[in-house]
PDB file of C-alpha atoms in Angstrom:
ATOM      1  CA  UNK A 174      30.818-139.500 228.645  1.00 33.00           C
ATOM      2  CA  UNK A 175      27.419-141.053 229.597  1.00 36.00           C
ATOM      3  CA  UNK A 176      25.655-137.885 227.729  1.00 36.00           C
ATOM      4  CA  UNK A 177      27.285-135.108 229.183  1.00 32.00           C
ATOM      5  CA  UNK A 178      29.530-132.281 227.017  1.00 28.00           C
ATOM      6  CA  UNK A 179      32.417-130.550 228.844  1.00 27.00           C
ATOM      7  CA  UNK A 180      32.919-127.041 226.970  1.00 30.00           C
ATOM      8  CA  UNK A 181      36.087-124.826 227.515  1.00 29.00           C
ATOM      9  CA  UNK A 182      35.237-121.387 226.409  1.00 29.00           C
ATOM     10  CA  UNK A 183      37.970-118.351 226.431  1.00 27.00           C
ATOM     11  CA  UNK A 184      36.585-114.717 226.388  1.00 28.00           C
ATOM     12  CA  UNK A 185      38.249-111.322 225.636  1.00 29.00           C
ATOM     13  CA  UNK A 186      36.709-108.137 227.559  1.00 32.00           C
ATOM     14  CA  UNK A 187      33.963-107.355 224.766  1.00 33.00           C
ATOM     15  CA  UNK A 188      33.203-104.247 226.400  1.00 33.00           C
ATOM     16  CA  UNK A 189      32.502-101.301 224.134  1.00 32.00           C
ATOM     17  CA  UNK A 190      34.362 -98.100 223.626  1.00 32.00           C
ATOM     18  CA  UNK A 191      33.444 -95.340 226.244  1.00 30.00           C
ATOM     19  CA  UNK A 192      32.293 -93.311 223.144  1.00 29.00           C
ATOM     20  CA  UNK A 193      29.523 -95.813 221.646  1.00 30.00           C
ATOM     21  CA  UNK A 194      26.325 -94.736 222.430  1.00 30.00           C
ATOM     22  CA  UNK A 195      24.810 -97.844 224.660  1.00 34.00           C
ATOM     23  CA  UNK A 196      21.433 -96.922 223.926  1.00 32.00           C
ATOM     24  CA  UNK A 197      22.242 -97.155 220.279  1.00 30.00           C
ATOM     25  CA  UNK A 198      23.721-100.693 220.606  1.00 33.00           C
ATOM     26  CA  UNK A 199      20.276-101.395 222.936  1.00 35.00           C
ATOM     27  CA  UNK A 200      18.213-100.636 220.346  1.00 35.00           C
ATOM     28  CA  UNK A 201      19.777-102.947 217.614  1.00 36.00           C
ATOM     29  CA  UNK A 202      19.928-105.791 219.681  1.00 39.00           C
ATOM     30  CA  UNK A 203      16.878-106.038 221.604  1.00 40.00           C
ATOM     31  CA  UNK A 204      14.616-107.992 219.206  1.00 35.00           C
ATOM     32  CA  UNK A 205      17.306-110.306 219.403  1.00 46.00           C
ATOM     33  CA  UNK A 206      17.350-110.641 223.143  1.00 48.00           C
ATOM     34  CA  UNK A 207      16.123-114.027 224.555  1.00 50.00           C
ATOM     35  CA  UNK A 208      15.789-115.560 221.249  1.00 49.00           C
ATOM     36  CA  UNK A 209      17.600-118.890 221.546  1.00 53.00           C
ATOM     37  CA  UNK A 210      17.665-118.359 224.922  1.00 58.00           C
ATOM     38  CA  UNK A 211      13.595-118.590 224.994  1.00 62.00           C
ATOM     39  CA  UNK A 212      13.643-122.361 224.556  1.00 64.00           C
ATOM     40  CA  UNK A 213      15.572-123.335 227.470  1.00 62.00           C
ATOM     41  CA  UNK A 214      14.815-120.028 230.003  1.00 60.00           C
ATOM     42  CA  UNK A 215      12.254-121.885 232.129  1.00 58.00           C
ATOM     43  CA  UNK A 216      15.108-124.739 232.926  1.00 64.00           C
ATOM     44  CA  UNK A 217      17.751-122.076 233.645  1.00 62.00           C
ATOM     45  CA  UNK A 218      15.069-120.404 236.266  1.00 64.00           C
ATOM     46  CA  UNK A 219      13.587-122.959 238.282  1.00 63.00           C
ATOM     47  CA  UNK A 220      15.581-121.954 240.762  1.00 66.00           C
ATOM     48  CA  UNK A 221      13.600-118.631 241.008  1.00 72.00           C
ATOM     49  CA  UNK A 222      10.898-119.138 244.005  1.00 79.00           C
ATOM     50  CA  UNK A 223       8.231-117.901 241.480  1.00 80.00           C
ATOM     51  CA  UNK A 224       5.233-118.971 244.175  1.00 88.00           C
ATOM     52  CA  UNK A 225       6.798-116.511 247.216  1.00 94.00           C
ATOM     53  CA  UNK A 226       7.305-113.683 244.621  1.00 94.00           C
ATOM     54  CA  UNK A 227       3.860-114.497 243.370  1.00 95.00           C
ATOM     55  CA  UNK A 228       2.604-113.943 246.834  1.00 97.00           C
ATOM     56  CA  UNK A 229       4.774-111.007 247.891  1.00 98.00           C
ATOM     57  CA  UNK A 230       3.377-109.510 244.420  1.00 98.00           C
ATOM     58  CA  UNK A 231      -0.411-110.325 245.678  1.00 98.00           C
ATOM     59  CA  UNK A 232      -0.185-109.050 248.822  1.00 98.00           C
ATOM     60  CA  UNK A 233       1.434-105.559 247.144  1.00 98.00           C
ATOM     61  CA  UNK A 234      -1.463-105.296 244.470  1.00 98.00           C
ATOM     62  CA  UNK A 235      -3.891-106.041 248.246  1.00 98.00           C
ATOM     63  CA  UNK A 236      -2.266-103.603 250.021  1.00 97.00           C
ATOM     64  CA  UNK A 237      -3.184-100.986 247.387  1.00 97.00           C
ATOM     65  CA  UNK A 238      -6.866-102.094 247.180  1.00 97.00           C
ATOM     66  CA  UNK A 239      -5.880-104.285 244.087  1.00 98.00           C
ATOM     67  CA  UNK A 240      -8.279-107.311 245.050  1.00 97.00           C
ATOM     68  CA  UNK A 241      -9.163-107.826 241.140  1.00 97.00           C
ATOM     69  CA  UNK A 242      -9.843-106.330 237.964  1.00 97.00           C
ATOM     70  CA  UNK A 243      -7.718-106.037 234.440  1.00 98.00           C
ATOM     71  CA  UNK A 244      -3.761-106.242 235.609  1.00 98.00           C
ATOM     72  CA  UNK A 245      -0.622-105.898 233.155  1.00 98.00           C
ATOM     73  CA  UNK A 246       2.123-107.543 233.614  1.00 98.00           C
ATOM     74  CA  UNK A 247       4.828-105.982 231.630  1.00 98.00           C
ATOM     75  CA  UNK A 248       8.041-108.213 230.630  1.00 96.00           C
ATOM     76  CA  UNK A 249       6.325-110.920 231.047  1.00 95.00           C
ATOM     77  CA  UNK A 250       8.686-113.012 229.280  1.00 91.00           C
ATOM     78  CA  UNK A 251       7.430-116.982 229.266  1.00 91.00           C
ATOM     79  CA  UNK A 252       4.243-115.671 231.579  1.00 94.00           C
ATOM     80  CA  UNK A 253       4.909-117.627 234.984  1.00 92.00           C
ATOM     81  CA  UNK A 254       3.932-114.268 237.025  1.00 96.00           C
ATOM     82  CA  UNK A 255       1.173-113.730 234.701  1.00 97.00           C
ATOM     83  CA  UNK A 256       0.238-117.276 235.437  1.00 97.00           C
ATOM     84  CA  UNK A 257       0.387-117.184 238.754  1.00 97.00           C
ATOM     85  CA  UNK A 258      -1.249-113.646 238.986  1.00 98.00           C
ATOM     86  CA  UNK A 259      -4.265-115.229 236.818  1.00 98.00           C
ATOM     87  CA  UNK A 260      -4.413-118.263 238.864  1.00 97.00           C
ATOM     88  CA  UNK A 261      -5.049-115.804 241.895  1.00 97.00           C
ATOM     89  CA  UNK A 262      -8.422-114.265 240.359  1.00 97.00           C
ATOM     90  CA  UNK A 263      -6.354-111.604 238.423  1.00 98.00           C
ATOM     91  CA  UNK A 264      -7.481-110.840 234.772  1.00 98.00           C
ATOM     92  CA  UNK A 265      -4.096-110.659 233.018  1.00 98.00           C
ATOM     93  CA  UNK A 266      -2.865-109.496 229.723  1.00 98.00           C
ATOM     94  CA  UNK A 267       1.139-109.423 229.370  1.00 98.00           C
ATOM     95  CA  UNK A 268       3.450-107.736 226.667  1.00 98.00           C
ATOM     96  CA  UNK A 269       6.299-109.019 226.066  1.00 96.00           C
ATOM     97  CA  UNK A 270       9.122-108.024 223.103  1.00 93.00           C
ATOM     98  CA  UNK A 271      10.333-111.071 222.655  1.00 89.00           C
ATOM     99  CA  UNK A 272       8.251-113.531 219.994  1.00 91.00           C
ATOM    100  CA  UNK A 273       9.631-116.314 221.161  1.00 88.00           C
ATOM    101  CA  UNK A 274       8.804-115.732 224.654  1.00 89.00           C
ATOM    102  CA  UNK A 275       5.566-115.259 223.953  1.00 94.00           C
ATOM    103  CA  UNK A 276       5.379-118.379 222.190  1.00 92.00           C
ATOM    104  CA  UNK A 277       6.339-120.379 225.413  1.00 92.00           C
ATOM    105  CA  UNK A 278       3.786-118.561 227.493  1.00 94.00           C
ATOM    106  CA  UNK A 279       0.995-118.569 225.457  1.00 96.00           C
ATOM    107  CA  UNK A 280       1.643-122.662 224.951  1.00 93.00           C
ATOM    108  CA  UNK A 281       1.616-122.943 228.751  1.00 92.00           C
ATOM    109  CA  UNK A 282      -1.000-120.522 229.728  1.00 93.00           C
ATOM    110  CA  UNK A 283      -5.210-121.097 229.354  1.00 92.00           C
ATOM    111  CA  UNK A 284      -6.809-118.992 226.907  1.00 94.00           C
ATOM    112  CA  UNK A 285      -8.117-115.934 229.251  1.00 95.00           C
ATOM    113  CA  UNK A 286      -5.193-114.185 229.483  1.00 97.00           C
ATOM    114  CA  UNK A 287      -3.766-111.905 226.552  1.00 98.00           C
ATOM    115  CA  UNK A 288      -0.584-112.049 225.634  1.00 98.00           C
ATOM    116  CA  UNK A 289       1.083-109.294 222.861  1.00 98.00           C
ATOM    117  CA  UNK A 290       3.796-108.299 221.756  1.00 97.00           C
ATOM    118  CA  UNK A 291       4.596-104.713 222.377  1.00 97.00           C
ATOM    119  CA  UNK A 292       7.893-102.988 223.282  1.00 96.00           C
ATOM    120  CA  UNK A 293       6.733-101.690 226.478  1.00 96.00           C
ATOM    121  CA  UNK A 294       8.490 -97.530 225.684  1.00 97.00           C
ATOM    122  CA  UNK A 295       5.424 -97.983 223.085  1.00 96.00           C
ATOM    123  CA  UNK A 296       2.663-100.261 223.924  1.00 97.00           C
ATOM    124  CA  UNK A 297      -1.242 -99.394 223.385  1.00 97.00           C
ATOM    125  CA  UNK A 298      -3.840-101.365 225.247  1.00 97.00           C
ATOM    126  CA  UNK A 299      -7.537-101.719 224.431  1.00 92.00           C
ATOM    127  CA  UNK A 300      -8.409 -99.751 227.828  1.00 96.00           C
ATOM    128  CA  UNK A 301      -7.092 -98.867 231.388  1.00 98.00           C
ATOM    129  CA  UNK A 302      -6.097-101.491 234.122  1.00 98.00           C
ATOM    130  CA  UNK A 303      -6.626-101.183 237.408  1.00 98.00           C
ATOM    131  CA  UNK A 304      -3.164-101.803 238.136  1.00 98.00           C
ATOM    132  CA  UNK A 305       0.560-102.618 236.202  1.00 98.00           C
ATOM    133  CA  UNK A 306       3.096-105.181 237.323  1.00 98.00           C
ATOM    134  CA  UNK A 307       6.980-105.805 236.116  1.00 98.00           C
ATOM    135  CA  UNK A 308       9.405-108.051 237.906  1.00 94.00           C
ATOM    136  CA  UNK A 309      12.395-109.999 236.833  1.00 91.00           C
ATOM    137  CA  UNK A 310      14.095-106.630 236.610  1.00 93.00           C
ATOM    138  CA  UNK A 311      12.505-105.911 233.392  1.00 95.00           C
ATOM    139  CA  UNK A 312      12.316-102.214 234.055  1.00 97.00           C
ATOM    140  CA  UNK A 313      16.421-102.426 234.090  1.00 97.00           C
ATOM    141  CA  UNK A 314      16.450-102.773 230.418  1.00 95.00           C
ATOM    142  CA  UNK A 315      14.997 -99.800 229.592  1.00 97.00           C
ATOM    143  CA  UNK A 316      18.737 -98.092 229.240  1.00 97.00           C
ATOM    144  CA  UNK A 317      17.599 -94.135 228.855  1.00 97.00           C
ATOM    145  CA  UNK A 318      16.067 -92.321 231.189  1.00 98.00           C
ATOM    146  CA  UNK A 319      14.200 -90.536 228.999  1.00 98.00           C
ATOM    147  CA  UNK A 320      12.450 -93.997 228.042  1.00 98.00           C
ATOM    148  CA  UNK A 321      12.345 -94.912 231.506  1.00 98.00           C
ATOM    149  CA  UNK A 322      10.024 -92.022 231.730  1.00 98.00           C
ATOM    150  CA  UNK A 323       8.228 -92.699 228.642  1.00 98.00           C
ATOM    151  CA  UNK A 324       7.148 -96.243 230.045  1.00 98.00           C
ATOM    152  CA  UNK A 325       6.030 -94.615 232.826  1.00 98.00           C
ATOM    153  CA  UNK A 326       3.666 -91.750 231.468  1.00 98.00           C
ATOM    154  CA  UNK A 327       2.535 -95.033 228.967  1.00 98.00           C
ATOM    155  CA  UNK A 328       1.745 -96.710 232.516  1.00 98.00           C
ATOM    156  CA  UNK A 329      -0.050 -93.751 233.765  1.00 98.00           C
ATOM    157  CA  UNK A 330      -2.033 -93.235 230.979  1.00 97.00           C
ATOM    158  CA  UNK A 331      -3.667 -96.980 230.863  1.00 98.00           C
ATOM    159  CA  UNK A 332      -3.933 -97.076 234.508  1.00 98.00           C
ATOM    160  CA  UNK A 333      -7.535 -96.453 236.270  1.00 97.00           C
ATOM    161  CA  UNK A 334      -8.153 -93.619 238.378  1.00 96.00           C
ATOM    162  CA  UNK A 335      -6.386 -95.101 241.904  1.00 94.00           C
ATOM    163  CA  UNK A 336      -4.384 -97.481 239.498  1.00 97.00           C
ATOM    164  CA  UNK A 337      -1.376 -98.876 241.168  1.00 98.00           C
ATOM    165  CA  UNK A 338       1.805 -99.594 239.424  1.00 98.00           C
ATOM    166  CA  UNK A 339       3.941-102.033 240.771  1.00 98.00           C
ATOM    167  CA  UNK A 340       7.669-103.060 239.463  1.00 98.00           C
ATOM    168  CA  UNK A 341      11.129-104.080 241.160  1.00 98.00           C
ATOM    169  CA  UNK A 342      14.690-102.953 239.876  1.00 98.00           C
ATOM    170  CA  UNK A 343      18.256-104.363 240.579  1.00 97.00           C
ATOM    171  CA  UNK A 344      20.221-101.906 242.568  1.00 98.00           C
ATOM    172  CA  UNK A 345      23.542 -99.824 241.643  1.00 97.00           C
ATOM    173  CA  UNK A 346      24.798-102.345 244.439  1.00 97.00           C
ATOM    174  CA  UNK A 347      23.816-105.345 242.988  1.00 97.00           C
ATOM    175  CA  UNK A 348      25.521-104.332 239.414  1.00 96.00           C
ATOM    176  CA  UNK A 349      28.644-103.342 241.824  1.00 95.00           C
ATOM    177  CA  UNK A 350      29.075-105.850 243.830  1.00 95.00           C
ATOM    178  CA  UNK A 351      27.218-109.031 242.875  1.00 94.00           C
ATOM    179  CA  UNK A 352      27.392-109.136 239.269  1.00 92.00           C
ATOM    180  CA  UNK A 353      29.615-107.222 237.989  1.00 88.00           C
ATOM    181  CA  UNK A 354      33.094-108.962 236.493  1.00 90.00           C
ATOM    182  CA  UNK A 355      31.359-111.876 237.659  1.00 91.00           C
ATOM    183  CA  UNK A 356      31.286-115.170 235.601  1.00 94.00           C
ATOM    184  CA  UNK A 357      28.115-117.845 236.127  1.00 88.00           C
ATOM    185  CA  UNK A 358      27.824-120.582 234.836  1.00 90.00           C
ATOM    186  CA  UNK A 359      25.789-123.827 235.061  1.00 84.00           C
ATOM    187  CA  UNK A 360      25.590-127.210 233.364  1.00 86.00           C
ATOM    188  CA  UNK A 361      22.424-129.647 232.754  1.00 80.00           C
ATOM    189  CA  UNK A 362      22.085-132.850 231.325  1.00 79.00           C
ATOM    190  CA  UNK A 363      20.133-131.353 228.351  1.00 79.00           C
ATOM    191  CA  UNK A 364      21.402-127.558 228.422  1.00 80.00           C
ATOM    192  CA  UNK A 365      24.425-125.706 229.621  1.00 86.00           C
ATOM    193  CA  UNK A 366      25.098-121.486 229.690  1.00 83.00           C
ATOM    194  CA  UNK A 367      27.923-119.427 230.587  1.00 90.00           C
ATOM    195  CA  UNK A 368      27.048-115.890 231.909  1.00 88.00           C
ATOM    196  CA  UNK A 369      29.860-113.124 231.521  1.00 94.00           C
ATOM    197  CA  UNK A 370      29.094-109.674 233.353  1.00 94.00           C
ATOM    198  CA  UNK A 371      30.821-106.881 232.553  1.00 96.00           C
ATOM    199  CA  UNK A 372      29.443-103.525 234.796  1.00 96.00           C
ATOM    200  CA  UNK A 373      30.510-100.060 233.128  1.00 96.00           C
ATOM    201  CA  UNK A 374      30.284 -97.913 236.710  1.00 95.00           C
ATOM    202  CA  UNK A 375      30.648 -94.319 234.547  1.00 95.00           C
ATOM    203  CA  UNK A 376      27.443 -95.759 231.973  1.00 96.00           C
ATOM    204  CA  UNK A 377      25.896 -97.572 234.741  1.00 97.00           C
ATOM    205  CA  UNK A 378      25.266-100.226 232.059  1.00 97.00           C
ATOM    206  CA  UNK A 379      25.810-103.922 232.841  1.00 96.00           C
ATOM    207  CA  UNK A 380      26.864-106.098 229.548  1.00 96.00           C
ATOM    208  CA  UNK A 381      25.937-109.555 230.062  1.00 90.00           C
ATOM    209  CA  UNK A 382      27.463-111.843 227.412  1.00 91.00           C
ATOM    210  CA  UNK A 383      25.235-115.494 227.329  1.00 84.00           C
ATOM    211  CA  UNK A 384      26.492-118.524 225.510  1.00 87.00           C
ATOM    212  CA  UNK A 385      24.341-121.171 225.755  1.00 83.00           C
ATOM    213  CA  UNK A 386      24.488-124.702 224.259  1.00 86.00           C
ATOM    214  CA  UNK A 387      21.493-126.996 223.882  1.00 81.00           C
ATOM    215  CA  UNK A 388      21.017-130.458 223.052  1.00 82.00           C
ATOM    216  CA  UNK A 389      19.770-130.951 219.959  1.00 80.00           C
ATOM    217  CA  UNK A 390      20.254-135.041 219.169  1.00 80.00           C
ATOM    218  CA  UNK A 391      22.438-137.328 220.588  1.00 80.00           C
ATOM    219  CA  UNK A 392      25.521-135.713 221.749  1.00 82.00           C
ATOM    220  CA  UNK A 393      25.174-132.661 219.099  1.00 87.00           C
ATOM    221  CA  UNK A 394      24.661-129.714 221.242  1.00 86.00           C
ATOM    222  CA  UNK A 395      23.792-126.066 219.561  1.00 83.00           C
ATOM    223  CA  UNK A 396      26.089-123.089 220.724  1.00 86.00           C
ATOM    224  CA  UNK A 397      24.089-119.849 221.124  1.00 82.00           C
ATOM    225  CA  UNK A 398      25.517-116.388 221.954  1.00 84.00           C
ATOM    226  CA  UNK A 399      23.822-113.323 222.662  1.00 83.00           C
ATOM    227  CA  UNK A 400      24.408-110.041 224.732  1.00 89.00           C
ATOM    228  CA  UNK A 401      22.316-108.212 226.440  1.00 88.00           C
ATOM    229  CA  UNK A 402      22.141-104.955 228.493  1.00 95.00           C
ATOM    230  CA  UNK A 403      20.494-103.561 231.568  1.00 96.00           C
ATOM    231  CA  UNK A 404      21.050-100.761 233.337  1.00 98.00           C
ATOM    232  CA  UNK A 405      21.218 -99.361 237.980  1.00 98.00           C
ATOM    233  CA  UNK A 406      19.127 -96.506 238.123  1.00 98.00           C
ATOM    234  CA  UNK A 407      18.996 -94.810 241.712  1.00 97.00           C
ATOM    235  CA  UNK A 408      15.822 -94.983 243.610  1.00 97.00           C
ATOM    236  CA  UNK A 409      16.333 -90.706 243.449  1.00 97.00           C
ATOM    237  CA  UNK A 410      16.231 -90.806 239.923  1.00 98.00           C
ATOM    238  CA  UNK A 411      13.657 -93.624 239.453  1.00 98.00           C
ATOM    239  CA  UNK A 412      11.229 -91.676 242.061  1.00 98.00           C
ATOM    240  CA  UNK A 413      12.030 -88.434 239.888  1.00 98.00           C
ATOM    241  CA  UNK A 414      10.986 -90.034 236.857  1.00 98.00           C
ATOM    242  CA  UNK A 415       7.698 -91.243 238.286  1.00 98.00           C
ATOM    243  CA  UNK A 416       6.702 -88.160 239.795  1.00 98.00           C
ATOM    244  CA  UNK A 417       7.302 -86.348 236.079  1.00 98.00           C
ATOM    245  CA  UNK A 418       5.118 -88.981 234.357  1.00 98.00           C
ATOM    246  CA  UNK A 419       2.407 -87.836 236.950  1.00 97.00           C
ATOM    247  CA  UNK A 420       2.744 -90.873 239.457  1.00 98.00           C
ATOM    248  CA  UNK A 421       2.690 -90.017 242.984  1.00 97.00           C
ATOM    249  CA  UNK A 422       5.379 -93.173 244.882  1.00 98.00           C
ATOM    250  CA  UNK A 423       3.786 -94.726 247.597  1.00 97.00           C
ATOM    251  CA  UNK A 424       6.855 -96.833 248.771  1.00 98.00           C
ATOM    252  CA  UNK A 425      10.017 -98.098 248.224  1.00 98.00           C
ATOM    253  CA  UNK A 426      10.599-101.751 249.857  1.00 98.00           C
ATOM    254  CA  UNK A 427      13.580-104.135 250.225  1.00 98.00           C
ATOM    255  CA  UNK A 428      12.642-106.567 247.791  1.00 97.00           C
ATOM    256  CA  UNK A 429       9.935-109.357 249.545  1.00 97.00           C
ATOM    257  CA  UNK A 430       9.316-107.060 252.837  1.00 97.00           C
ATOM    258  CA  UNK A 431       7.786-103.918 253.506  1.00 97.00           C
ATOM    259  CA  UNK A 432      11.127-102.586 254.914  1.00 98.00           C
ATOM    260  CA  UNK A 433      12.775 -99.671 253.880  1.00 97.00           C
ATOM    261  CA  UNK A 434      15.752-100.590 251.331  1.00 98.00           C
ATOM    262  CA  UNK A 435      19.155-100.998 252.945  1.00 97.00           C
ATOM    263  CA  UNK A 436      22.774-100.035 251.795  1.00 97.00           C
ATOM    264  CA  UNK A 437      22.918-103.676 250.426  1.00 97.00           C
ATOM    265  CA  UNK A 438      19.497-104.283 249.301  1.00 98.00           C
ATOM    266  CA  UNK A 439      20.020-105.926 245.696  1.00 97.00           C
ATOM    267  CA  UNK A 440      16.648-105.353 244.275  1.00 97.00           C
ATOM    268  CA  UNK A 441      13.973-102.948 245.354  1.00 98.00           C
ATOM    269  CA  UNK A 442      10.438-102.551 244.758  1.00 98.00           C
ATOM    270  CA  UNK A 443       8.788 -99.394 243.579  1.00 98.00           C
TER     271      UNK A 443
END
């Protein structure tokens, strides 16, 4: 088979009852999240244009009068934004709840920037930034609104006077239409994953069920399964949110333009 593994895997809808409390499940599982997954995240998204987001990102943070300073990048997973951000005169600390993340980014990153690991509904820094990044949809984990508005009166509170906060979300759209009941899959020589989505539209919670399988030695390949949840927030209620925590929104932009969001836009930035 020259190296490669062919896997047949069958699935049953693993969606929960209407009744269980998602936020509940959220909370038990996310340690877990991105745990074997963590190893092999970087190969699964090189596809991701991380140099054009890195610029769109720059030219938000100069658009605000962001030219330098102390920057957060929250979510930061295996650090490639905080990377790039750091690369681009930025002096970066990222948070990240996943240890094993962390690892990966602190193993490819220099020294200068500070990586922790913090849950970002209750971080504490050692002083305000002059600004606060999160892309990747990070923010779309954050399953309760009243979280939601936690991390952002945690945001305000650590930003400078002027501080700018900048993050992106999927849309309600995206879960509706793109993802959701959708199946993805991909296979490499030394990895493979299978991506179930499963979009609750009454919850507004999207279930995505991973099983990954990674070559260990030889032809022996692992089998990893984890589930994870994120959840579409409306721009109304996302702009509500911020304006409660004490932030005033500047814009809303169709992800990687300074247009307005569409009907179809699939992620937005705030």
């Amino acid at each position: 088979t020259n190296g490669h593994i062919f896997c047949v895997a069958f699935f049953t809808d693993s969606r929960y009852n209407r009744n269980v409390k998602y936020a509940r499940i959220y909370k038990e599982e996310e340690m877990e999240a991105y745990t074997s997954f963590a190893e092999v995240y970087d190969t699964f998204m090189d596809n991701v244009p991380y140099d054009e987001w890195g610029e769109y990102l720059v030219s938000l943070l100069k658009k605000y009068g962001v030219e330098d300073g102390l920057v957060l990048d929250m979510g930061c997973g295996t650090g490639a934004m905080t990377r790039y951000l750091d690369a681009h005169g930025y002096d970066m600390t990222g948070i990240d709840v996943s240890e094993e993340m962390l690892t990966i980014a602190k193993e490819k990153s220099s020294p200068d920037i500070l990586y922790l690991l913090q849950d970002m509904r209750e971080f504490e820094l050692y002083g305000t930034m002059r600004a606060a990044v999160s892309i990747c949809d990070s923010m779309n984990y954050i399953l309760e609104e009243d979280d939601l508005l936690q991390v952002f009166s945690l945001v305000n509170n650590y930003l400078d006077p002027g501080g700018i906060f900048i993050f992106d979300l999927n849309t309600v759209y995206k879960y509706q239409e793109i993802l959701g009941e959708q199946t993805i899959a991909e296979d490499r020589e030394e990895c493979s994953f299978i991506w179930d989505n499963f979009y609750d539209e009454e919850e507004m919670i999207n279930e995505y069920d991973l099983t990954v399988f990674v070559q260990e030695e030889g032809d022996l390949f692992r089998r990893y399964c984890e589930t994870h949840y994120q959840r579409a927030y409306s721009s109304e209620t996302v702009r509500a949110l911020i304006e409660k925590a004490g932030m005033e929104v500047l814009a809303i932009y169709d992800a990687f333009t300074y247009n307005k969001p569409k009907p179809d836009s699939e992620r937005v930035y705030f």
